[in-house]
mmCIF file of C-alpha atoms in Angstrom:
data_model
loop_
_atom_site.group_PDB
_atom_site.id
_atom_site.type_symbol
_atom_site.label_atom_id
_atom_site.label_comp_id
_atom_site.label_asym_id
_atom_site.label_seq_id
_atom_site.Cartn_x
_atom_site.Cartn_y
_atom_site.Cartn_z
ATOM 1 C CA UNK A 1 0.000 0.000 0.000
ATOM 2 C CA UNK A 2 2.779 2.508 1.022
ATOM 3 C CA UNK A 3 4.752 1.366 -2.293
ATOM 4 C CA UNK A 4 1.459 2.417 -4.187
ATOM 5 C CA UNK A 5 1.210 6.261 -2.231
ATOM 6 C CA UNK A 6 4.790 6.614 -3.279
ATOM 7 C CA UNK A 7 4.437 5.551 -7.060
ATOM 8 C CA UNK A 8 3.168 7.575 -9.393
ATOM 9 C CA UNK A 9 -0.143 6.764 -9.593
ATOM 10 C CA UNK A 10 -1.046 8.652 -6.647
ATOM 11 C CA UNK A 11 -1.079 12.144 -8.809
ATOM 12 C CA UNK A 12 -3.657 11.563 -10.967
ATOM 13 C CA UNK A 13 -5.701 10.075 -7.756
ATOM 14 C CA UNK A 14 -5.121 13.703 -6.258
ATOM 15 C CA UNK A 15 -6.287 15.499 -9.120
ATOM 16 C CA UNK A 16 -9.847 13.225 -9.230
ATOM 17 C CA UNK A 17 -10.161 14.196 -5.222
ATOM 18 C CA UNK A 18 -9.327 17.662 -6.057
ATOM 19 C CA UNK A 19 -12.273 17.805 -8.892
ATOM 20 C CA UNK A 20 -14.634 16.028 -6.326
ATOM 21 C CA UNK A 21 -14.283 18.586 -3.973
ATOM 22 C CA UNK A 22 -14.342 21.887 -6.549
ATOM 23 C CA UNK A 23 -17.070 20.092 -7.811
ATOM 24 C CA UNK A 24 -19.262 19.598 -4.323
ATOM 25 C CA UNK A 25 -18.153 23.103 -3.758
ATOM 26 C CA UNK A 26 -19.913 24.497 -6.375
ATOM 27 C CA UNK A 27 -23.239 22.127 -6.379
ATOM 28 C CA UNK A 28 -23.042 23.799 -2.755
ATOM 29 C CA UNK A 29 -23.054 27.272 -4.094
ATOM 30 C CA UNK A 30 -25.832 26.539 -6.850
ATOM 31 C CA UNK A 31 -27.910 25.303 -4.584
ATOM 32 C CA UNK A 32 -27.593 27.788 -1.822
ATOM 33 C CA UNK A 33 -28.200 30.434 -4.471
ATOM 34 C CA UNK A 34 -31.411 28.741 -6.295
ATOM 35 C CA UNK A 35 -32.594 27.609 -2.642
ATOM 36 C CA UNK A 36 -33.152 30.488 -0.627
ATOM 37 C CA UNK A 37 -33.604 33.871 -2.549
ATOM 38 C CA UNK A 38 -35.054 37.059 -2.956
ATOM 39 C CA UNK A 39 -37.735 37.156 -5.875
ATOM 40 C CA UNK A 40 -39.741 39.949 -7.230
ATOM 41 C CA UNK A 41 -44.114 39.302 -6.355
ATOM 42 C CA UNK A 42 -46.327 39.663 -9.261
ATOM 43 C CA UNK A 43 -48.629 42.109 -7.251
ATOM 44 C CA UNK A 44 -51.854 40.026 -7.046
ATOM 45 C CA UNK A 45 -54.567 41.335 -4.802
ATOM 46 C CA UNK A 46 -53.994 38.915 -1.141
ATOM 47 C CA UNK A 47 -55.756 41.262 1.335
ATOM 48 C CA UNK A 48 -57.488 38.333 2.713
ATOM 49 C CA UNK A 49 -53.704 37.376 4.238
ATOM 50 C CA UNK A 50 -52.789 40.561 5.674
ATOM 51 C CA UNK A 51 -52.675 40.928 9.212
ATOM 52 C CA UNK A 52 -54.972 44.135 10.428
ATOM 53 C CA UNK A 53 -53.096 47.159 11.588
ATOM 54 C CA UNK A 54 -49.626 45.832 10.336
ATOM 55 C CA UNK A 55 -47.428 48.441 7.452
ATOM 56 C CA UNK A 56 -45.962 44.911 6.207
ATOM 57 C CA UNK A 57 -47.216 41.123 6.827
ATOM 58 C CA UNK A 58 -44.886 38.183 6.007
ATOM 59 C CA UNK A 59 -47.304 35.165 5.086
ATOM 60 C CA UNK A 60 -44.483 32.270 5.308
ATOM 61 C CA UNK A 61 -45.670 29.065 3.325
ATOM 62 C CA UNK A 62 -44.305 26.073 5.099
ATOM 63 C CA UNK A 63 -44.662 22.294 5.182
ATOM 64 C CA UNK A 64 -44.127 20.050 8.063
ATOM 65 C CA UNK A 65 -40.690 18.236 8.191
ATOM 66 C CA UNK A 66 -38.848 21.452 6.619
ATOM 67 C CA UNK A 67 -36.032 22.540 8.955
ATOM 68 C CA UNK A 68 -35.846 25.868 6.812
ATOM 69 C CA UNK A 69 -39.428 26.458 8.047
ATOM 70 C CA UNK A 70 -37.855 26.711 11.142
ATOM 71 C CA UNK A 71 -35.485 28.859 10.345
ATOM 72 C CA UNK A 72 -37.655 31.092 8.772
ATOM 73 C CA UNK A 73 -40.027 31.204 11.711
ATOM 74 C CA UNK A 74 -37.120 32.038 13.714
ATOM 75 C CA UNK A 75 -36.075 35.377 11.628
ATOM 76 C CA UNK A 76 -39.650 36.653 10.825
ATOM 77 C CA UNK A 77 -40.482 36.145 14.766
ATOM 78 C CA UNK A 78 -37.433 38.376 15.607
ATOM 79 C CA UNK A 79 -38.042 41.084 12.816
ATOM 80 C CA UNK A 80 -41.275 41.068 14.518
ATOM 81 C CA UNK A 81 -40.333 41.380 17.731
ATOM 82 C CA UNK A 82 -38.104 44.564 16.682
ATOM 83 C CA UNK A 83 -40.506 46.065 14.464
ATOM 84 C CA UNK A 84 -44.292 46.302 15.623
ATOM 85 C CA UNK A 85 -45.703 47.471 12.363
ATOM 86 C CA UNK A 86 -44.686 44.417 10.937
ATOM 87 C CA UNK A 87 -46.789 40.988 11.860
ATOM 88 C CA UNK A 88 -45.768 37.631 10.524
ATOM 89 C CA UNK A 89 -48.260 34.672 9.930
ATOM 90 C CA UNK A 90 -47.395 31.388 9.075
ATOM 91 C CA UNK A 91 -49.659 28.884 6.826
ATOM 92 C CA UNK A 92 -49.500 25.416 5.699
ATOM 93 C CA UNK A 93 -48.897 25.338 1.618
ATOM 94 C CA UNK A 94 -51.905 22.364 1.590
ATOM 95 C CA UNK A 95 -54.397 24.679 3.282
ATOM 96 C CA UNK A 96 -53.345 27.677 0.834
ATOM 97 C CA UNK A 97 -52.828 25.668 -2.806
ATOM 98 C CA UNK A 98 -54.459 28.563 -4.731
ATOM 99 C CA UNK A 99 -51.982 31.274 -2.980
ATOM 100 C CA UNK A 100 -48.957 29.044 -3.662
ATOM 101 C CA UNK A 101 -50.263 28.729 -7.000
ATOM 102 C CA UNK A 102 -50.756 32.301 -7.756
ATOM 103 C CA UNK A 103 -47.536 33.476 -6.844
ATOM 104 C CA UNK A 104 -45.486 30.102 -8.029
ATOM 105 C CA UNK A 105 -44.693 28.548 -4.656
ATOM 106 C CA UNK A 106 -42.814 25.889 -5.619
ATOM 107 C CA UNK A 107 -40.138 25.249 -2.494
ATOM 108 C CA UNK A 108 -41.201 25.867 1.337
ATOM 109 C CA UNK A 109 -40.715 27.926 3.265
ATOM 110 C CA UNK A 110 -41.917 31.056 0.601
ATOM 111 C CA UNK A 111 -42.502 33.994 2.299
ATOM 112 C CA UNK A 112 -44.783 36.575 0.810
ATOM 113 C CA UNK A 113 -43.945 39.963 1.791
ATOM 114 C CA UNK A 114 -47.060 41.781 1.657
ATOM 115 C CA UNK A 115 -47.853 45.578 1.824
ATOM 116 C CA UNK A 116 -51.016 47.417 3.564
ATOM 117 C CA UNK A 117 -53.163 46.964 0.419
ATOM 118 C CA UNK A 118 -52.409 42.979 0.507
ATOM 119 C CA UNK A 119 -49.785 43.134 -2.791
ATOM 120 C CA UNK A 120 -47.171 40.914 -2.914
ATOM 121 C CA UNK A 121 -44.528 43.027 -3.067
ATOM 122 C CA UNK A 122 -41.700 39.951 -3.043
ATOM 123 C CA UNK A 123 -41.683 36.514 -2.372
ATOM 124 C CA UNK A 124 -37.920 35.446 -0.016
ATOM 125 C CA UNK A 125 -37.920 31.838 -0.841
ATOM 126 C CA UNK A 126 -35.962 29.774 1.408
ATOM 127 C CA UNK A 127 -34.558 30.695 5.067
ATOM 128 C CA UNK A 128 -33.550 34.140 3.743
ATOM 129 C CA UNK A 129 -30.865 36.087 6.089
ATOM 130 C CA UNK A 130 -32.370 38.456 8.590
ATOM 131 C CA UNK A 131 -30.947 41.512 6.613
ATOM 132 C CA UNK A 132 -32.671 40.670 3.420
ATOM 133 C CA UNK A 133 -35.613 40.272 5.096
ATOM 134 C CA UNK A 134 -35.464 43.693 6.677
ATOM 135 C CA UNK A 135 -34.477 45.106 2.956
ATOM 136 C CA UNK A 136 -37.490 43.415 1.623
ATOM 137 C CA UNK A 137 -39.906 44.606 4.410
ATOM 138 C CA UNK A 138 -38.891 48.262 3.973
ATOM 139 C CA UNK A 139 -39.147 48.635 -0.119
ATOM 140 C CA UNK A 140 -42.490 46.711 0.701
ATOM 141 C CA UNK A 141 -43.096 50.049 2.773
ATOM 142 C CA UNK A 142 -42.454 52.912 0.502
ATOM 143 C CA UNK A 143 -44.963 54.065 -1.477
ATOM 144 C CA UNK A 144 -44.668 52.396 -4.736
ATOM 145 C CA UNK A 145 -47.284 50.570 -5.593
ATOM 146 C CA UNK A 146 -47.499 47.494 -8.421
ATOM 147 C CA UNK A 147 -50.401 46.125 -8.894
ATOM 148 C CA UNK A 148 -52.127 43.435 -11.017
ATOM 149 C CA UNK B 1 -55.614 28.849 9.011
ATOM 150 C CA UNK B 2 -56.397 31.779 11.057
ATOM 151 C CA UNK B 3 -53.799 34.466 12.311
ATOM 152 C CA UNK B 4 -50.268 33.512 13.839
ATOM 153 C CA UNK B 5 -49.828 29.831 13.752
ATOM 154 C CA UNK B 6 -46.697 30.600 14.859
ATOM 155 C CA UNK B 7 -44.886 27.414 16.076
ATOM 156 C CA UNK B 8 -48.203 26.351 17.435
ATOM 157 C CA UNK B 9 -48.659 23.095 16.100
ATOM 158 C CA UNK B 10 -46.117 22.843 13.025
ATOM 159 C CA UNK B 11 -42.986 21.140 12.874
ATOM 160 C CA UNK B 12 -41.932 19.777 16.166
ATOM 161 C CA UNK B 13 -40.241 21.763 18.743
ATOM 162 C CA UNK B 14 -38.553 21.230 22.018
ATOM 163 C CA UNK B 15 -38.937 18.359 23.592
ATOM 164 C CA UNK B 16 -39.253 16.426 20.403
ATOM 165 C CA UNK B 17 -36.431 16.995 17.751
ATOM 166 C CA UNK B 18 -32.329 16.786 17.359
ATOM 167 C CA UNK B 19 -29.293 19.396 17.561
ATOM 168 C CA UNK B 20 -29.686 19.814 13.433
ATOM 169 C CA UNK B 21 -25.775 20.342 14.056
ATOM 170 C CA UNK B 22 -25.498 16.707 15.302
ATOM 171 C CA UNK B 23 -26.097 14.901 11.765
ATOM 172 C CA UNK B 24 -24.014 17.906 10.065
ATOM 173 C CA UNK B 25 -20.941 16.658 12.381
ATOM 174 C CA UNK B 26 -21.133 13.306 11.472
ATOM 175 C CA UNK B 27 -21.265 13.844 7.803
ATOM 176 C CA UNK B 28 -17.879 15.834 7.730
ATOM 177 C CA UNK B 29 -16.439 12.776 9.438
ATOM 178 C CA UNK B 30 -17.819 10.387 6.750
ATOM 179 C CA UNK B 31 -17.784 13.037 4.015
ATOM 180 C CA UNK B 32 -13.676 12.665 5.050
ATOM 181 C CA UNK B 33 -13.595 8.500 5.312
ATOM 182 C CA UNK B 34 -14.901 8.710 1.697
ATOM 183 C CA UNK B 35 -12.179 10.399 -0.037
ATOM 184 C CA UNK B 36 -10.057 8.626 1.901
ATOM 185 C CA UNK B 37 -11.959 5.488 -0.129
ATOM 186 C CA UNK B 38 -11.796 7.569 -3.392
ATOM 187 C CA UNK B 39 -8.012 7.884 -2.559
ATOM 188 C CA UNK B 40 -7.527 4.075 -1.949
ATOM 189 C CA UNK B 41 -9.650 3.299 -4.502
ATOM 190 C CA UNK B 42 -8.199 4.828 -7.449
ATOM 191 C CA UNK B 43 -4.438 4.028 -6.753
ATOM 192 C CA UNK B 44 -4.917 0.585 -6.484
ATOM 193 C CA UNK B 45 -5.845 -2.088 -9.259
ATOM 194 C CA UNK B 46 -8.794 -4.185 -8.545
ATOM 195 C CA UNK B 47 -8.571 -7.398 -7.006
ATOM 196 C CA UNK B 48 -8.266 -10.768 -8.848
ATOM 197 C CA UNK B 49 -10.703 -12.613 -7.023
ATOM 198 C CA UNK B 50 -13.333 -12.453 -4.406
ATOM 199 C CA UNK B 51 -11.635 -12.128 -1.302
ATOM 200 C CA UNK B 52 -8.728 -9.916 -2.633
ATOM 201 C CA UNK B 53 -11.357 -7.575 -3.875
ATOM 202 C CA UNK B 54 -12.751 -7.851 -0.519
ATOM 203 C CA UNK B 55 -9.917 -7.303 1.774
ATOM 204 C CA UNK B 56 -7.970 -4.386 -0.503
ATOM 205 C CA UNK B 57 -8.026 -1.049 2.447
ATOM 206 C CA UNK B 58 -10.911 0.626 -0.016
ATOM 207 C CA UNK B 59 -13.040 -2.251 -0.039
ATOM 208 C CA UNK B 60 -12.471 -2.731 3.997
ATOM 209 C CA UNK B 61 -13.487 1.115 4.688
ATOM 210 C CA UNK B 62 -16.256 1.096 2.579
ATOM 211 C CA UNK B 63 -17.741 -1.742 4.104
ATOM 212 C CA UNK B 64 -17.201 0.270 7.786
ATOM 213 C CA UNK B 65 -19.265 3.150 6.127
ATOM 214 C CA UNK B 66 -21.559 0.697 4.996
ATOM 215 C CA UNK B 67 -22.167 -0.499 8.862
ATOM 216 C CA UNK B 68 -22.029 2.895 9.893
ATOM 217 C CA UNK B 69 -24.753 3.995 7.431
ATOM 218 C CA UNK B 70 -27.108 0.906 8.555
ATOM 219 C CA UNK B 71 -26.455 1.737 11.937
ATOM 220 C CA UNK B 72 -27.905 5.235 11.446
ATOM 221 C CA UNK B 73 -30.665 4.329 9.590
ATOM 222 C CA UNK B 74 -31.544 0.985 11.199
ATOM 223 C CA UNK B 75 -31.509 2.719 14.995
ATOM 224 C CA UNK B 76 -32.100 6.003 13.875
ATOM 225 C CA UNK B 77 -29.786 8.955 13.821
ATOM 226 C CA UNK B 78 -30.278 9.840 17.330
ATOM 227 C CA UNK B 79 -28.162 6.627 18.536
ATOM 228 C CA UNK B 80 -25.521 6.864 15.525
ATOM 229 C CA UNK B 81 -22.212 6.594 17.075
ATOM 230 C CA UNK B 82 -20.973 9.932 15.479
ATOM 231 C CA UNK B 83 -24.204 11.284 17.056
ATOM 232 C CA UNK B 84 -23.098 9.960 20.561
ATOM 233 C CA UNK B 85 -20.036 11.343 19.947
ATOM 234 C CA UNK B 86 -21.517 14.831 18.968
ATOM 235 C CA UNK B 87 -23.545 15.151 22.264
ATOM 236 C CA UNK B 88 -20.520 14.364 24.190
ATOM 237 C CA UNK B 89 -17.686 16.269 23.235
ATOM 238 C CA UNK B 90 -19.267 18.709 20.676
ATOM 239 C CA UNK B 91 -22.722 20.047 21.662
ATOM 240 C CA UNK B 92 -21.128 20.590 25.328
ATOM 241 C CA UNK B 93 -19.187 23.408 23.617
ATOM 242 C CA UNK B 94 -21.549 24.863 21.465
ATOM 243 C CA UNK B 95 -24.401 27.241 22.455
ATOM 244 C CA UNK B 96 -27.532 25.219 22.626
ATOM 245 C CA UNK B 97 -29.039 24.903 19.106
ATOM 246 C CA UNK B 98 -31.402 27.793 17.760
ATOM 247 C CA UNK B 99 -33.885 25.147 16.187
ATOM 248 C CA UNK B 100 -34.311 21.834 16.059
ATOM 249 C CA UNK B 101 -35.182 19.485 13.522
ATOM 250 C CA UNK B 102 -37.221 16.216 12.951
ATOM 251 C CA UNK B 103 -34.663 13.042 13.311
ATOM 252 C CA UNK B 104 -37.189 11.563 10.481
ATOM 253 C CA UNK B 105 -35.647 12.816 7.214
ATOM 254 C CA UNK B 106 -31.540 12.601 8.474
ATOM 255 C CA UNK B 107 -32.536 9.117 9.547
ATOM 256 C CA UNK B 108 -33.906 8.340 5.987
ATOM 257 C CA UNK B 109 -31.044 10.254 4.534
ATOM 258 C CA UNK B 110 -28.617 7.226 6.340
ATOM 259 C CA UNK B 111 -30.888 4.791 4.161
ATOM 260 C CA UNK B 112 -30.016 6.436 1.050
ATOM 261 C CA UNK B 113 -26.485 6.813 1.844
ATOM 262 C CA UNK B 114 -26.549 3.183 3.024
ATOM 263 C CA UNK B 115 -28.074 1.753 -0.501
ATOM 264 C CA UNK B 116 -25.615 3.874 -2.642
ATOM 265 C CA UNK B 117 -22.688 2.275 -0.444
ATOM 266 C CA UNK B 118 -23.900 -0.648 -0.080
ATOM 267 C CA UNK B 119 -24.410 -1.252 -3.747
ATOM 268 C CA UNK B 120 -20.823 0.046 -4.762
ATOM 269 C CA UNK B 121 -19.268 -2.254 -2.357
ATOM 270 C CA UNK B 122 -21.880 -5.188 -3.554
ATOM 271 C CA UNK B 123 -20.501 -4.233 -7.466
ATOM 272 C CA UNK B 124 -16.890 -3.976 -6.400
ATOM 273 C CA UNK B 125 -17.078 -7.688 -5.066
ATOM 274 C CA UNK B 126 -18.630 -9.018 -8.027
ATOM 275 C CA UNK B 127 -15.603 -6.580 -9.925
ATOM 276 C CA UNK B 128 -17.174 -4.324 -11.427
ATOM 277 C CA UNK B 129 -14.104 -2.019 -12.215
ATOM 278 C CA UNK B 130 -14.982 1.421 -11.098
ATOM 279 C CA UNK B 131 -18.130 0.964 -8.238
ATOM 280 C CA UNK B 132 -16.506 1.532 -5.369
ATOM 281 C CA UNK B 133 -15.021 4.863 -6.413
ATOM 282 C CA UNK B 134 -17.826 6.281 -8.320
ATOM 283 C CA UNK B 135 -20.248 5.381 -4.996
ATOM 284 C CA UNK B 136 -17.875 6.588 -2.535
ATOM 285 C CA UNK B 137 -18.106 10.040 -5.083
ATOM 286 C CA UNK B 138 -21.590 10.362 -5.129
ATOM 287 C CA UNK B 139 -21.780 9.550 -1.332
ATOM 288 C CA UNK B 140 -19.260 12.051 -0.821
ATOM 289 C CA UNK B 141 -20.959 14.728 -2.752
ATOM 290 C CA UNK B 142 -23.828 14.328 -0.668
ATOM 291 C CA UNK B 143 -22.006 13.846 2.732
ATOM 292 C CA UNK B 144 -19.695 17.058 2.171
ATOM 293 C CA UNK B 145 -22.998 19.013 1.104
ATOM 294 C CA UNK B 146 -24.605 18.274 4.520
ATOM 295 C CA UNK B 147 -21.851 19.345 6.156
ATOM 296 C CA UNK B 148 -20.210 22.157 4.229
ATOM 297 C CA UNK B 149 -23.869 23.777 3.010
ATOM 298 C CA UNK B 150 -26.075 21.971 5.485
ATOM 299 C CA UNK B 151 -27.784 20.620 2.634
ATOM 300 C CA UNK B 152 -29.265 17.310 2.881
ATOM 301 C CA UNK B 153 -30.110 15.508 -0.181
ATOM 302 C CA UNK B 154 -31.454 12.541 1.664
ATOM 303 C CA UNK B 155 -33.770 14.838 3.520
ATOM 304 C CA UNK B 156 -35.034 16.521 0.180
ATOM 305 C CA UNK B 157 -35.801 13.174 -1.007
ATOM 306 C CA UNK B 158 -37.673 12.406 2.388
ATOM 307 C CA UNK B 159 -39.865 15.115 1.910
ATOM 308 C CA UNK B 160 -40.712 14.539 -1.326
ATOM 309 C CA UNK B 161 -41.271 11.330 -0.755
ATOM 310 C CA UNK B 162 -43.723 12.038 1.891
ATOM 311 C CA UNK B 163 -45.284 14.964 -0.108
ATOM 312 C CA UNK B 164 -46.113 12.653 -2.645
ATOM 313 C CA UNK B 165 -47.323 9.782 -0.294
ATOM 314 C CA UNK B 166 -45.104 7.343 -0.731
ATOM 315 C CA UNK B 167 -43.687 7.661 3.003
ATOM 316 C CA UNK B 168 -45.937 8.348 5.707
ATOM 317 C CA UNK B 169 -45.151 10.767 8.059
ATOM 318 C CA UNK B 170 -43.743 9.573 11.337
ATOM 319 C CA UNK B 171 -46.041 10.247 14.523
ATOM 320 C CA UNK B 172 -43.327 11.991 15.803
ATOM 321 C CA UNK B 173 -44.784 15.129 15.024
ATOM 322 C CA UNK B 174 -47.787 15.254 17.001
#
């Protein structure tokens, strides 16, 4: 075994680790970067979700057995806890399929960041950091408004 | 569906659930012992017959993944051995976790990595040139994703699985 490590055949060995790693390494980043995202909402007219009194609601889609729910849950319930004109609500995707239909819903958790008027102003798909979140809540907030 | 579900009555929380960190640990340690099998396995030819195959170092690590894969998916990933050894010299010098997660889909992600292994090893003894390393590969892709992104391809699978009925959900989650 030792006489094999020395020889020469070890080098091209290397190299095929090497790729396997670079090659994890940047499934890891493509999937990071298509898994948890900031996307644009399509307006749409959700008033029925908003929560009464709040500038912003985030309407989180989850599923059972999603650990990113959880992580979600965690950074919405902390942006609320900061910010009262903000409320956060969180549904199951299988009592809402028309609302994850509407504004393509297609991984969970999918937060829908919506303004006073119930628009969906963006959608943070995936356990989004907490300062994205925030970014997203305050364009949600100025005056702008795009609707369907 | 009315106002705030909040952690009412979704996925489980406290006293049900793992350290998400725990499974995450033990898949750097495997995601290691399998490029340490990609390493063995590509510098060395493959065995002439049955039990040469068998005992070359590859072939003999594998086959300790292989255990250690059945292990976690047999008794579940709470009682894994890496687990164990997560909860004793690991989580003591962490903060405690900020969420926890469902043992469910990790545990089924130990069957997956378990029938990949399993069948490169099973191919390698019959010599098929090339099985072991290209199923230590794609177990290490997965393994070092888990640990390096803490993204579980077993678990995806698990929920999909479930989504589309073909698992039922554990009772865990009452």
């Amino acid at each position: 075994m030792f006489r094999i490590f020395l020889g020469m055949d070890v080098l091209p060995a290397l190299i095929v680790i090497v790729a396997l790693v670079a090659l994890a390494t940047v499934l890891g980043f493509t999937l990071r970067a298509r898994n948890t995202r900031v996307a644009s909402g399509c307006g749409g007219d959700e008033h029925h979700l908003t929560v009464a009194g709040a500038e912003v609601t985030l309407v989180q889609l989850s599923s059972p057995v999603c650990s990113a729910c959880v992580a979600m849950r965690r950074v919405a319930t902390e942006l609320v806890a900061s910010d009262s004109t903000v409320a956060h609500r969180e549904i199951d995707v299988v009592d809402e399929p028309d609302v994850a239909r509407r504004h393509s819903v297609y991984s969970t958790p999918t937060t829908l960041v919506l303004d006073r008027e119930g628009h969906v102003r963006s959608r943070l798909i995936g356990a989004v950091k907490p300062a994205d979140v925030r970014a997203a809540v305050d364009a949600a907030r100025t005056l702008a408004v795009v609707t369907a | 569906m009315s106002a705030a579900k909040t952690g009412a009555n979704e996925t489980p929380e406290k006293p049900f659930g793992i350290d998400p960190r725990g499974p995450r640990f033990g898949a750097s340690i495997t995601a290691v012992l399998l490029l340490v099998v990609v390493l063995l396995g590509l510098t060395e030819p493959l065995g002439s017959d049955l039990v040469a195959r068998a005992l070359q170092p590859a072939a003999l690590l594998l086959t300790v993944l292989v255990a250690l894969f059945a292990w976690g998916a047999f008794a579940g990933i709470q009682k894994h051995p890496y687990g164990l050894l997560y909860r004793a010299l690991v989580a003591p010098r962490l903060a405690p976790p900020a969420e926890r997660e469902d043992p469910a889909p990790p545990t089924f992600a130990q069957l997956v990595g378990l029938l990949v292994t399993a069948t490169g090893l099973v191919l390698h003894l019959i010599g098929v040139p090339g099985a072991l390393v290209i199923a230590a590969s794609a177990a290490f892709i997965a393994a070092f994703l888990n640990a390096v992104f803490a993204y579980c391809l077993g678990c995806q699978l698990y929920v999909l699985l479930v989504r589309a009925g073909i698992i039922r959900r554990s009772a865990a989650r009452a």
